[in-house]
Short mmCIF file of C-alpha atoms in Angstrom, two decimals:
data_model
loop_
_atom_site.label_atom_id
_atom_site.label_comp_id
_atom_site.label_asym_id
_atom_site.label_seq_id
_atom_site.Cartn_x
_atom_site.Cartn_y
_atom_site.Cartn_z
CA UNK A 1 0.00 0.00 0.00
CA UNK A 2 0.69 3.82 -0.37
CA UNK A 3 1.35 4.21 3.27
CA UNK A 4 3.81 1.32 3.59
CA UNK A 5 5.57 2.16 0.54
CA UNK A 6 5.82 6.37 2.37
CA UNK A 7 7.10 4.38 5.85
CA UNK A 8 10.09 2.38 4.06
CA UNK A 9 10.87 5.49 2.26
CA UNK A 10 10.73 7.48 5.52
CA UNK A 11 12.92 4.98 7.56
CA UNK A 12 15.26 4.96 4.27
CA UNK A 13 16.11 8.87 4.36
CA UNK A 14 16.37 8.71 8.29
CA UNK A 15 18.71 6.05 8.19
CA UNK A 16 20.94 7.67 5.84
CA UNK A 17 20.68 10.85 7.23
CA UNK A 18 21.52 9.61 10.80
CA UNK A 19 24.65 7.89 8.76
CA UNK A 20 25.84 10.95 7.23
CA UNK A 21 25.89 12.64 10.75
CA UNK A 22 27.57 9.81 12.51
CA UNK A 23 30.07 10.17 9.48
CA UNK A 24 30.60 13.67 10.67
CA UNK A 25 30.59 13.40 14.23
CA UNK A 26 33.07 10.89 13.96
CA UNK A 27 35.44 12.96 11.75
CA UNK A 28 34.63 15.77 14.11
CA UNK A 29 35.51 13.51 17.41
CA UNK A 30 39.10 12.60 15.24
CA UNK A 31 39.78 16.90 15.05
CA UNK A 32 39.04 16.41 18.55
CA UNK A 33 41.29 14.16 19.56
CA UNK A 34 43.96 16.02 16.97
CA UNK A 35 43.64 19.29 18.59
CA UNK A 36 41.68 20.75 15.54
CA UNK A 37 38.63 21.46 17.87
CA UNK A 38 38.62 22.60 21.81
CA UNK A 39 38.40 19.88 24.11
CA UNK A 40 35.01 21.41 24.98
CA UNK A 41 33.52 20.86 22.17
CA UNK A 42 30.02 18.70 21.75
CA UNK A 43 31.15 16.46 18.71
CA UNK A 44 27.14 15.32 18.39
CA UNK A 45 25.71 18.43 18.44
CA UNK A 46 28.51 19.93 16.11
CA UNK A 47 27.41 17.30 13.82
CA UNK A 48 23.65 18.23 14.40
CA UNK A 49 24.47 21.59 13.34
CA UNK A 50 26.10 20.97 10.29
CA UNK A 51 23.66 18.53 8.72
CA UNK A 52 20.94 21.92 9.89
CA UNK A 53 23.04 24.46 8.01
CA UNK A 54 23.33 21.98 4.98
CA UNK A 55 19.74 21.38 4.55
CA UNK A 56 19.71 25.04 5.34
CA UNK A 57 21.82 25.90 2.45
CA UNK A 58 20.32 22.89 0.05
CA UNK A 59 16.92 24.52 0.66
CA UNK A 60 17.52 28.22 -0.06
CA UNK A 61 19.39 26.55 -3.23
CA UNK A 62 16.90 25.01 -4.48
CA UNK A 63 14.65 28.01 -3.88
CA UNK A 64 16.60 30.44 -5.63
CA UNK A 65 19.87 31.52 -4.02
CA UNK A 66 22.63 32.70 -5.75
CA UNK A 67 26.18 31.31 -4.91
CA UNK A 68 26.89 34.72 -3.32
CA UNK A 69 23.89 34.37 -0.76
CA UNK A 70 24.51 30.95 -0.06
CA UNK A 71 28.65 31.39 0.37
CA UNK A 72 27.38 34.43 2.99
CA UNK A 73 25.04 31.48 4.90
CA UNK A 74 27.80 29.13 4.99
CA UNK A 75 30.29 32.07 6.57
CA UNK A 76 27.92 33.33 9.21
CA UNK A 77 27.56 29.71 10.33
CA UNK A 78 31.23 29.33 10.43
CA UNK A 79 31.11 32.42 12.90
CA UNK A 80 29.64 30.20 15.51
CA UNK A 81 31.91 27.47 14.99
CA UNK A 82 34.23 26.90 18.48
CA UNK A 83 37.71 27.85 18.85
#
């Protein structure tokens, strides 16, 4: 049925989304552990944040953005990254 076939598709995207922030978290707990990042900082929610600001930036993309908007998204994001 429709609704099954919307539930597997559902699980599908939420499964590789949680991947692709476990992906980064990970790489973010390795800066850690290099010294890139503050010993303070929350690896998960770092990781929470980025995949936000992506869809972020994917969605004013695909809404009309120009690169010049969207570069000007990704830098004030970067502003709140820790140091």
């Amino acid at each position: 049925s429709a609704g099954d076939k919307t539930s597997r598709v559902r699980k599908e995207v939420l499964a590789r989304l949680a991947m692709c922030e476990g992906a980064i978290r990970k790489r973010l707990e390795r800066a850690k552990s290099e010294g890139d990042l503050p010993r303070h900082a929350d690896t998960a929610t770092l990781a929470r944040y980025i995949m936000a600001i992506l869809d972020g930036i994917a969605v004013a993309g695909a809404t009309g953005a120009n690169r010049k908007q969207l570069r000007s998204i990704a830098e004030v994001a970067l502003r709140a990254w820790p140091s």
